[in-house]
Coordinates of C-alpha atoms in Angstrom, one line a residue:
M1 CA 29.9 -9.0 17.1
M2 CA 27.2 -7.4 14.8
P3 CA 28.3 -4.1 13.3
P4 CA 26.1 -1.3 14.7
E5 CA 25.7 0.2 11.2
I6 CA 24.0 -2.9 10.0
Q7 CA 21.3 -2.7 12.6
A8 CA 20.5 0.9 11.6
L9 CA 20.3 -0.1 8.0
A10 CA 17.8 -2.9 8.8
M11 CA 15.5 -0.4 10.5
N12 CA 15.1 1.9 7.5
L13 CA 13.5 0.5 4.3
W14 CA 15.8 2.6 2.2
W15 CA 17.7 -0.7 1.7
S16 CA 14.7 -2.2 -0.2
W17 CA 15.4 -0.1 -3.3
D18 CA 19.2 -0.3 -3.1
T19 CA 20.7 -3.3 -5.1
D20 CA 23.9 -3.6 -3.0
A21 CA 22.1 -3.4 0.4
T22 CA 19.6 -6.1 -0.7
A23 CA 22.4 -8.3 -1.8
L24 CA 24.2 -7.8 1.5
W25 CA 21.3 -9.3 3.5
R26 CA 21.3 -12.4 1.3
E27 CA 25.0 -12.8 1.7
I28 CA 24.8 -12.8 5.5
D29 CA 22.5 -15.9 5.5
A30 CA 20.6 -16.8 2.3
F31 CA 18.5 -19.4 3.9
R32 CA 17.2 -17.1 6.7
W33 CA 16.8 -14.3 4.2
E34 CA 14.3 -16.3 2.2
R35 CA 12.7 -17.9 5.3
S36 CA 12.0 -14.4 6.8
L37 CA 10.3 -13.1 3.7
H38 CA 13.3 -10.8 3.1
N39 CA 13.0 -9.2 6.6
P40 CA 16.5 -8.1 7.7
V41 CA 15.4 -7.4 11.3
A42 CA 14.3 -11.0 11.7
L43 CA 17.4 -12.1 9.9
L44 CA 19.7 -10.3 12.2
R45 CA 17.9 -11.7 15.3
D46 CA 18.5 -15.2 14.1
V47 CA 22.0 -15.3 12.7
E48 CA 24.4 -17.3 14.9
P49 CA 27.4 -15.6 16.6
A50 CA 29.7 -17.9 14.7
R51 CA 28.5 -16.3 11.4
W52 CA 29.1 -12.8 12.7
A53 CA 32.6 -13.9 13.7
E54 CA 33.2 -15.0 10.1
L55 CA 31.9 -11.7 8.7
A56 CA 34.0 -9.7 11.2
N57 CA 37.1 -11.1 9.4
D58 CA 35.7 -10.7 5.9
Q59 CA 37.4 -7.5 4.7
D60 CA 35.4 -7.5 1.4
F61 CA 32.1 -7.7 3.3
L62 CA 33.1 -5.0 5.7
A63 CA 34.2 -2.7 2.9
R64 CA 30.9 -3.2 1.1
L65 CA 29.0 -2.5 4.3
A66 CA 31.0 0.7 4.8
D67 CA 30.2 1.8 1.3
I68 CA 26.5 1.1 1.6
W69 CA 26.4 2.9 5.0
Q70 CA 28.2 5.9 3.5
R71 CA 25.7 6.1 0.6
F72 CA 22.8 5.8 3.0
Q73 CA 24.1 8.7 5.1
A74 CA 24.8 10.7 1.9
Y75 CA 21.2 10.1 0.7
L76 CA 19.7 11.3 4.0
A77 CA 21.8 14.5 4.0
A78 CA 21.7 15.4 0.3
P79 CA 19.8 18.5 -1.0
T80 CA 16.4 17.6 -2.3
W81 CA 14.1 18.6 -5.2
C82 CA 11.3 19.7 -2.8
A83 CA 13.5 22.0 -0.8
T84 CA 14.4 24.0 -3.9
A85 CA 11.2 23.7 -6.0
L86 CA 8.5 23.9 -3.3
P87 CA 10.1 25.5 -0.2
D88 CA 6.6 26.3 1.3
L89 CA 5.6 22.7 1.1
A90 CA 9.0 21.6 2.5
A91 CA 8.4 23.8 5.5
G92 CA 4.8 22.6 6.1
G93 CA 4.8 19.0 5.1
V94 CA 2.1 16.5 4.1
A95 CA 0.2 14.0 6.1
Y96 CA -0.8 11.0 3.9
L97 CA -3.6 8.8 5.4
C98 CA -4.3 5.4 3.9
M99 CA -5.8 2.2 5.1
E100 CA -2.9 0.1 3.8
F101 CA 0.7 0.6 2.9
G102 CA 2.5 -1.7 0.5
L103 CA 6.1 -1.0 1.4
H104 CA 7.6 -4.5 1.3
E105 CA 6.5 -8.1 1.3
S106 CA 7.8 -8.7 4.8
L107 CA 5.3 -6.0 6.1
R108 CA 1.8 -7.6 5.5
I109 CA -0.1 -4.3 6.0
Y110 CA -1.3 -4.1 2.4
A111 CA -3.8 -5.9 0.2
G112 CA -3.5 -4.7 -3.3
G113 CA -3.1 -1.7 -5.6
L114 CA -4.2 1.0 -3.1
G115 CA -1.5 -0.1 -0.7
V116 CA 1.1 -0.5 -3.4
L117 CA 0.4 3.0 -4.7
A118 CA 0.7 4.3 -1.1
G119 CA 4.1 2.6 -0.8
D120 CA 5.3 4.1 -4.0
H121 CA 4.2 7.5 -2.9
V122 CA 6.2 7.2 0.4
R123 CA 9.3 6.0 -1.4
S124 CA 9.0 8.7 -4.1
A125 CA 8.4 11.4 -1.5
S126 CA 11.6 10.2 0.2
D127 CA 13.6 10.5 -3.0
L128 CA 12.1 14.0 -3.9
G129 CA 12.5 15.3 -0.3
V130 CA 8.8 15.8 0.2
P131 CA 8.3 15.9 4.0
L132 CA 5.5 13.4 3.9
T133 CA 4.3 11.4 7.0
G134 CA 2.2 8.4 6.2
I135 CA -0.5 7.4 8.6
G136 CA -2.0 3.9 8.7
L137 CA -3.0 1.0 10.9
L138 CA -0.7 -1.7 12.2
Y139 CA -2.5 -5.0 11.7
R140 CA -1.3 -7.9 13.9
G141 CA -2.7 -10.5 11.5
G142 CA -2.1 -8.4 8.4
Y143 CA -3.9 -9.3 5.2
F144 CA -4.5 -13.0 4.7
I145 CA -2.1 -15.6 3.3
Q146 CA -3.7 -17.3 0.3
V147 CA -3.7 -21.1 0.2
V148 CA -5.1 -22.9 -2.9
D149 CA -6.6 -26.3 -2.4
D150 CA -8.5 -28.1 -5.1
H151 CA -8.8 -24.9 -7.1
R152 CA -10.3 -23.1 -4.1
Q153 CA -8.9 -20.2 -2.2
L154 CA -8.4 -20.6 1.5
A155 CA -7.3 -17.9 4.0
A156 CA -4.8 -18.0 6.8
Y157 CA -3.8 -15.2 9.2
P158 CA -0.4 -15.6 10.8
V159 CA 0.2 -13.4 13.8
A160 CA 3.0 -10.8 13.4
D161 CA 5.7 -10.3 16.0
F162 CA 6.3 -6.5 16.0
D163 CA 9.7 -7.0 17.7
R164 CA 10.9 -8.8 14.5
M165 CA 9.9 -5.9 12.2
P166 CA 11.6 -2.5 11.5
L167 CA 9.2 -0.8 13.9
T168 CA 9.9 1.6 16.7
Q169 CA 7.1 2.2 19.3
I170 CA 6.8 5.9 20.1
K171 CA 7.1 6.7 23.8
D172 CA 5.9 9.6 25.9
D173 CA 8.0 11.8 28.1
C174 CA 7.9 9.2 30.9
G175 CA 9.3 6.5 28.6
L176 CA 5.9 4.7 28.4
P177 CA 4.1 3.9 25.2
L178 CA 2.4 7.0 23.8
E179 CA -1.3 6.5 24.0
L180 CA -4.1 8.4 22.3
H181 CA -7.8 8.5 23.1
V182 CA -10.1 8.2 20.1
P183 CA -13.9 8.6 20.4
L184 CA -15.8 5.4 19.9
G185 CA -19.1 4.9 21.7
D186 CA -19.4 6.0 25.3
E187 CA -15.9 5.0 26.4
G188 CA -13.5 5.6 23.4
V189 CA -10.6 3.4 22.4
R190 CA -6.9 3.6 23.5
V191 CA -4.4 3.7 20.6
R192 CA -0.7 3.4 20.5
V193 CA 1.7 4.6 17.8
W194 CA 4.6 2.9 16.0
S195 CA 7.0 4.5 13.6
L196 CA 8.4 3.0 10.4
A197 CA 11.4 4.7 8.6
V198 CA 11.3 4.8 4.8
G199 CA 14.4 6.7 3.6
R200 CA 13.8 10.4 4.5
T201 CA 10.1 9.8 5.2
R202 CA 8.3 7.8 7.9
V203 CA 4.9 6.1 8.4
L204 CA 3.0 6.3 11.7
L205 CA 1.1 3.1 12.3
L206 CA -1.8 3.0 14.9
D207 CA -2.3 0.0 17.1
T208 CA -5.2 -1.0 19.4
D209 CA -4.1 -4.7 19.9
F210 CA -2.6 -4.5 23.4
A211 CA -3.7 -5.8 26.8
E212 CA -5.1 -2.6 28.2
N213 CA -7.9 -2.6 25.6
P214 CA -10.9 -4.9 25.8
P215 CA -11.1 -7.7 23.2
A216 CA -13.5 -5.8 21.0
H217 CA -11.1 -2.9 20.8
R218 CA -8.1 -5.1 20.3
A219 CA -9.8 -6.6 17.3
I220 CA -9.9 -3.2 15.5
T221 CA -6.3 -3.6 14.3
A222 CA -6.3 -7.4 14.1
T223 CA -6.6 -7.8 10.4
L224 CA -6.7 -5.6 7.3
Y225 CA -10.3 -5.5 5.8
G226 CA -11.3 -8.2 8.2
G227 CA -14.4 -8.5 10.4
D228 CA -17.8 -7.1 9.6
H229 CA -18.9 -3.6 8.5
R230 CA -18.8 -2.4 12.2
T231 CA -15.2 -3.5 12.4
R232 CA -14.5 -1.5 9.2
M233 CA -16.2 1.5 10.7
H234 CA -14.2 1.3 13.9
Q235 CA -11.0 1.0 11.8
E236 CA -11.8 4.1 9.8
I237 CA -12.6 6.1 13.0
V238 CA -9.2 5.1 14.4
L239 CA -7.4 5.9 11.2
G240 CA -9.1 9.2 10.5
I241 CA -9.6 10.7 13.9
G242 CA -6.7 8.9 15.5
G243 CA -4.4 9.8 12.7
I244 CA -4.8 13.5 13.2
R245 CA -4.5 13.1 17.0
A246 CA -1.2 11.1 16.5
L247 CA 0.2 14.0 14.5
R248 CA -0.8 16.5 17.2
A249 CA 0.7 14.3 19.9
L250 CA 4.0 14.5 18.1
G251 CA 3.8 18.3 17.6
M252 CA 3.1 18.0 13.9
H253 CA 0.8 20.4 11.9
P254 CA 1.2 19.6 8.2
A255 CA 0.1 22.1 5.6
V256 CA -1.6 19.4 3.6
V257 CA -3.7 16.4 4.7
H258 CA -4.0 13.9 1.8
L259 CA -6.9 11.3 2.2
N260 CA -5.9 8.3 0.0
E261 CA -9.4 6.8 -0.5
G262 CA -12.6 7.4 1.5
H263 CA -11.5 5.2 4.4
C264 CA -9.7 8.2 5.9
A265 CA -12.5 10.7 5.7
F266 CA -13.3 10.9 9.4
A267 CA -10.1 13.0 9.6
V268 CA -12.2 15.8 8.2
L269 CA -14.4 15.7 11.4
E270 CA -11.4 15.9 13.7
L271 CA -9.9 18.8 11.7
A272 CA -13.2 20.6 11.9
R273 CA -13.4 19.9 15.7
E274 CA -10.0 21.6 16.1
V275 CA -11.1 24.6 14.2
R276 CA -14.4 24.9 16.1
E277 CA -12.7 24.6 19.5
R278 CA -9.8 26.9 18.6
E279 CA -11.8 29.7 16.9
G280 CA -15.4 29.2 18.2
T281 CA -16.8 29.1 14.6
T282 CA -20.1 27.4 13.6
W283 CA -19.9 23.7 12.5
A284 CA -20.4 24.7 8.8
A285 CA -17.6 27.3 9.0
S286 CA -15.4 24.8 10.8
I287 CA -15.8 22.3 8.0
A288 CA -15.1 25.0 5.4
R289 CA -11.9 25.9 7.2
A290 CA -10.8 22.3 7.6
R291 CA -11.3 21.5 3.9
E292 CA -8.8 24.2 2.9
Q293 CA -5.9 21.9 3.9
V294 CA -7.4 18.6 2.7
V295 CA -7.0 16.9 -0.7
F296 CA -8.6 13.6 -1.6
T297 CA -7.9 10.7 -4.0
T298 CA -10.7 8.4 -4.9
H299 CA -9.8 5.0 -6.3
T300 CA -12.9 2.8 -6.7
P301 CA -14.8 3.0 -10.1
V302 CA -17.9 1.0 -8.9
P303 CA -20.5 2.3 -6.5
A304 CA -20.5 -0.9 -4.4
G305 CA -16.9 -0.3 -3.5
H306 CA -17.5 2.8 -1.4
D307 CA -18.1 2.4 2.3
R308 CA -21.5 3.4 3.6
F309 CA -22.7 3.4 7.3
T310 CA -26.2 3.6 8.6
W311 CA -27.7 6.0 11.2
P312 CA -27.8 3.3 14.0
D313 CA -24.1 2.6 13.5
M314 CA -23.1 6.2 13.3
H315 CA -25.2 7.2 16.3
E316 CA -23.8 4.4 18.4
T317 CA -20.1 4.9 17.6
L318 CA -19.8 8.7 17.1
G319 CA -23.0 10.0 18.6
P320 CA -21.6 10.5 22.1
W321 CA -18.7 12.5 20.6
R322 CA -21.1 14.5 18.4
D323 CA -23.2 15.3 21.5
R324 CA -20.1 16.4 23.5
L325 CA -19.3 18.8 20.6
G326 CA -22.8 20.3 20.9
L327 CA -23.8 19.4 17.3
P328 CA -27.3 18.5 16.0
R329 CA -27.9 14.8 15.4
G330 CA -27.7 14.9 11.7
S331 CA -24.4 16.8 11.5
F332 CA -22.1 13.9 10.7
M333 CA -24.6 12.0 8.5
D334 CA -25.5 14.9 6.3
L335 CA -21.8 15.5 5.4
G336 CA -21.7 12.0 3.9
R337 CA -25.0 12.1 2.1
V338 CA -25.5 13.0 -1.6
R339 CA -28.8 14.4 -0.5
P340 CA -28.4 16.0 2.9
T341 CA -31.4 15.6 5.3
D342 CA -32.6 12.4 3.4
L343 CA -33.0 10.3 6.5
D344 CA -33.1 7.1 4.5
E345 CA -29.7 7.7 2.9
P346 CA -26.7 6.2 4.7
M347 CA -23.5 8.1 5.2
C348 CA -20.9 7.5 2.5
M349 CA -17.2 8.0 3.3
T350 CA -16.4 9.1 -0.3
V351 CA -19.1 11.8 -0.1
L352 CA -17.6 12.9 3.3
A353 CA -14.2 13.1 1.7
L354 CA -15.5 15.0 -1.3
R355 CA -17.3 17.5 0.9
G356 CA -14.4 17.9 3.2
S357 CA -11.6 18.5 0.6
T358 CA -10.5 21.4 -1.5
F359 CA -9.3 19.2 -4.4
A360 CA -10.3 15.7 -5.4
N361 CA -9.0 13.4 -8.1
G362 CA -9.4 10.0 -9.7
V363 CA -6.3 8.0 -10.6
S364 CA -6.4 8.1 -14.4
A365 CA -8.1 10.3 -17.1
L366 CA -10.8 7.6 -17.6
H367 CA -11.3 7.2 -13.9
G368 CA -11.7 10.9 -13.4
R369 CA -14.5 10.9 -16.0
V370 CA -16.2 7.9 -14.4
S371 CA -15.9 9.5 -11.0
R372 CA -17.5 12.8 -12.3
E373 CA -20.4 10.8 -13.7
M374 CA -20.7 8.7 -10.5
W375 CA -20.9 11.7 -8.1
A376 CA -22.6 14.2 -10.3
G377 CA -25.6 14.1 -8.0
M378 CA -23.7 16.1 -5.4
W379 CA -23.5 19.0 -7.8
P380 CA -27.0 18.9 -9.5
T381 CA -26.6 22.4 -11.1
K382 CA -23.3 21.6 -12.8
P383 CA -22.8 19.8 -16.1
V384 CA -21.0 16.5 -15.6
D385 CA -17.8 17.7 -17.1
E386 CA -17.6 20.5 -14.6
V387 CA -18.0 18.3 -11.5
P388 CA -14.9 19.2 -9.4
I389 CA -13.1 15.9 -9.6
G390 CA -9.9 15.9 -11.7
H391 CA -7.4 13.2 -12.2
V392 CA -3.7 12.4 -11.4
T393 CA -2.6 9.2 -13.2
N394 CA -1.2 6.6 -10.8
G395 CA 2.6 6.2 -11.0
V396 CA 5.2 3.9 -9.4
H397 CA 8.6 4.3 -7.7
P398 CA 10.6 2.8 -10.6
I399 CA 13.8 2.1 -8.8
F400 CA 12.0 -0.2 -6.3
W401 CA 10.2 -2.2 -9.0
A402 CA 13.1 -2.5 -11.4
S403 CA 15.1 -5.7 -11.2
A404 CA 18.8 -5.5 -10.2
E405 CA 19.7 -6.4 -13.8
A406 CA 17.5 -3.7 -15.3
R407 CA 18.9 -1.1 -12.9
A408 CA 22.4 -2.0 -14.0
L409 CA 21.5 -1.7 -17.7
Y410 CA 19.8 1.6 -17.2
D411 CA 22.8 2.9 -15.2
A412 CA 25.0 2.0 -18.1
Y413 CA 22.9 3.5 -20.9
I414 CA 20.6 6.0 -19.3
P415 CA 22.6 8.1 -16.9
G416 CA 20.5 10.2 -14.6
W417 CA 17.4 7.9 -14.8
R418 CA 17.2 7.5 -11.1
E419 CA 17.0 11.2 -10.5
R420 CA 14.8 12.0 -13.6
A421 CA 12.6 9.0 -14.0
W422 CA 9.8 11.2 -15.4
D423 CA 12.0 12.7 -18.2
E424 CA 10.7 11.3 -21.5
E425 CA 13.6 12.7 -23.6
L426 CA 16.1 11.2 -21.3
W427 CA 14.5 7.8 -21.7
A428 CA 14.1 8.1 -25.4
A429 CA 17.8 8.9 -26.0
G430 CA 19.0 6.3 -23.5
V431 CA 16.8 3.4 -24.7
A432 CA 17.9 4.1 -28.3
A433 CA 21.5 3.6 -27.2
I434 CA 20.9 0.2 -25.6
P435 CA 22.1 -2.5 -28.0
D436 CA 19.3 -4.9 -29.1
A437 CA 21.3 -7.9 -27.9
A438 CA 21.7 -6.4 -24.4
L439 CA 17.9 -5.6 -24.2
W440 CA 17.0 -9.1 -25.4
E441 CA 19.4 -10.7 -23.0
L442 CA 17.7 -8.8 -20.1
R443 CA 14.3 -10.0 -21.3
R444 CA 15.5 -13.6 -21.5
T445 CA 17.1 -13.5 -18.1
L446 CA 14.1 -12.0 -16.3
R447 CA 11.6 -14.3 -18.1
G448 CA 13.8 -17.3 -17.2
R449 CA 13.8 -16.2 -13.5
L450 CA 10.0 -16.1 -13.6
V451 CA 9.8 -19.6 -15.2
A452 CA 12.2 -20.9 -12.6
A453 CA 10.2 -19.4 -9.7
V454 CA 7.0 -21.0 -11.1
R455 CA 8.7 -24.4 -11.2
E456 CA 10.0 -24.0 -7.7
R457 CA 6.8 -22.8 -6.2
I458 CA 4.2 -24.9 -7.9
G459 CA 6.2 -27.6 -9.7
F460 CA 4.9 -26.3 -13.1
D461 CA 7.1 -26.2 -16.2
L462 CA 6.7 -23.2 -18.4
D463 CA 8.7 -22.4 -21.6
P464 CA 11.6 -19.9 -20.9
D465 CA 11.5 -18.8 -24.5
A466 CA 7.7 -18.3 -24.9
L467 CA 5.9 -15.0 -25.1
T468 CA 4.7 -14.5 -21.5
I469 CA 1.7 -12.5 -20.4
G470 CA 1.4 -11.5 -16.8
F471 CA -1.8 -10.8 -14.9
A472 CA -1.4 -10.0 -11.2
R473 CA -3.9 -8.0 -9.1
R474 CA -6.8 -8.4 -6.7
F475 CA -9.5 -10.7 -8.0
A476 CA -12.3 -8.2 -7.4
P477 CA -15.0 -8.9 -10.0
Y478 CA -14.7 -5.4 -11.7
K479 CA -11.0 -6.2 -12.5
R480 CA -12.3 -9.1 -14.7
G481 CA -9.6 -11.6 -14.0
G482 CA -11.4 -14.3 -16.0
L483 CA -11.9 -12.2 -19.2
F484 CA -9.2 -13.9 -21.1
F485 CA -11.2 -17.1 -21.0
R486 CA -14.6 -15.6 -21.9
D487 CA -14.1 -16.9 -25.4
P488 CA -12.5 -20.3 -24.8
E489 CA -11.8 -21.1 -28.4
R490 CA -10.0 -17.7 -28.9
A491 CA -8.0 -18.3 -25.7
R492 CA -6.9 -21.7 -26.8
A493 CA -5.9 -20.3 -30.2
I494 CA -3.8 -17.5 -28.7
L495 CA -2.0 -19.9 -26.3
A496 CA -1.4 -22.5 -29.1
Q497 CA 0.7 -19.9 -30.9
G498 CA 3.5 -20.2 -28.3
V499 CA 2.0 -17.9 -25.7
Q500 CA 1.8 -18.6 -22.0
L501 CA 0.0 -16.8 -19.1
V502 CA 1.0 -16.3 -15.5
Y503 CA -1.7 -15.3 -13.0
A504 CA -1.5 -14.2 -9.4
G505 CA -4.0 -12.5 -7.2
K506 CA -6.3 -12.8 -4.2
A507 CA -10.0 -12.4 -3.7
H508 CA -11.2 -11.0 -0.3
P509 CA -12.3 -13.9 2.0
A510 CA -15.8 -12.4 1.9
D511 CA -15.9 -11.9 -1.9
K512 CA -17.5 -15.1 -3.1
A513 CA -17.8 -13.8 -6.7
G514 CA -14.0 -13.0 -6.8
Q515 CA -13.2 -16.4 -5.4
E516 CA -15.3 -18.0 -8.1
I517 CA -13.3 -16.2 -10.7
I518 CA -10.1 -17.7 -9.2
H519 CA -11.7 -21.2 -9.2
D520 CA -12.7 -20.8 -12.8
V521 CA -9.2 -19.7 -13.9
L522 CA -7.6 -22.5 -12.0
S523 CA -10.1 -25.1 -13.4
R524 CA -9.5 -23.9 -16.9
A525 CA -5.7 -23.9 -16.5
S526 CA -5.8 -27.6 -15.4
K527 CA -7.6 -28.8 -18.5
A528 CA -5.4 -31.0 -20.7
D529 CA -5.5 -28.6 -23.7
L530 CA -4.2 -25.6 -21.6
R531 CA -2.0 -27.5 -19.2
G532 CA 1.6 -26.1 -19.5
R533 CA 0.4 -22.8 -20.9
V534 CA -1.3 -21.2 -17.8
A535 CA 0.1 -21.0 -14.3
F536 CA -1.3 -19.5 -11.1
L537 CA 1.1 -18.4 -8.4
P538 CA -0.6 -18.4 -5.0
D539 CA -0.4 -15.8 -2.3
Y540 CA 0.1 -12.7 -4.4
S541 CA 2.5 -10.3 -2.7
I542 CA 4.9 -7.4 -3.5
E543 CA 7.6 -10.0 -4.2
T544 CA 5.4 -11.9 -6.6
G545 CA 4.4 -8.6 -8.3
R546 CA 8.1 -7.7 -8.8
L547 CA 8.8 -11.2 -10.2
I548 CA 5.9 -11.2 -12.7
T549 CA 6.3 -7.6 -13.9
A550 CA 10.0 -8.2 -14.5
G551 CA 9.5 -11.6 -16.2
S552 CA 6.5 -10.9 -18.3
D553 CA 6.7 -9.7 -21.9
V554 CA 3.2 -8.3 -21.9
W555 CA 1.3 -6.9 -18.9
L556 CA -2.5 -7.6 -19.1
N557 CA -5.0 -5.1 -17.7
N558 CA -8.7 -6.0 -18.2

């Protein structure tokens, strides 16, 4: 008989940053744990009754389960930083909209850094007690699985079974799936909502892939960043407008709406519609009121990375909704144009987000400066350094990313690091107390684990004692994944000094330039003079990211 506590633990991703809880899943069935991509819900579905009978008589297992369950309950009930430091925010809450959420490798609803950052925000909000509700899309096919054949990237899209994931479908008062209506063309699209628990926080995931929708609408949430530009536009309408409607259907009115990248910017239109219908204000006044609760983070440092939609696409998809609101034809387009009323300029989602938010930021000091330069045309009378785009440097949720061995070392020598991960003085004093031998042993252990994983996955022998450089990220051209090899002689000279390089990363299936960079890296790595010094781990994932960040001595960012 399966203990009821263990089912509840599986349905909340709190376990994913708890060392003992993660170890417990592996102990239940190590083979199925690995085979399920570390998905405890799938694991529990597949474990045989005989194994549960064994565990029911294992007093040590039951004691550890009871301890983990008690800590989980204490975590949920404990006083939080936010309740004390920001009581007004604690009362109002935050809605956090994002196209992707990198919460765990078993949930393939993320592609790269944007999603990983979103996952870290959700986990950190849970620890701090920030009442944050994430809003995203639930992709049946997820982001693609990368297969490498003859140095070329291939893409596969396995279909997810939501019943084998830690998801709860939200029901209406009649016990039926809650359905929203989102404007899209003349008819609109039906959207259902799922909930994913992440510690004290939760993520609402919107779904159009069900039988009551026509095939074209079911395809909206089929794959992340899949389809053509029209699919992307439909996804962003469902995310932005549908995200706000999902909150309202659940009785939620957060004080802050955070748009994480321009994909979410259609939320501004829905917020303005609410103001207009509630207060009878003009459209311009409604936008001004809506923007008071909106903040925006831009991530992309190159102009080509910002979504733009033409008048025919906008008119076809949102024109009927605009007309029902009684707005002039250019209303939506002009909000997304650097030069309003320029009929030749498409609507840019980043411009819409900038115009519809009260605060905007890049994700580093340098990126803030680049963004101010990039969008200075929106404020032609301001000097570039006064363009209203600041910066908040990207961070991570350190407990999730730290290895079990590193967590144990920090617990021993840096007490309080979990609660005060931002405290530089705490770290300085604690790290100084760690014996050199203990720190070096940790490095050797984690590097050895990476080397063993490379051998297991691709049959490639690296040196467990060599200086190891890690490079793992999306292979978008602007991330310059092939820069190390731009000077081949210099690259060979560096590697010849006992250095090795571990790569991982995907290029979007439509990004031919990014795929060529992967091909170039793989081709160079296979040459006789570099063989054994450069390895490429296929199908970059959160698991691979944890493995390489822990095992690398140097992290390379080009």
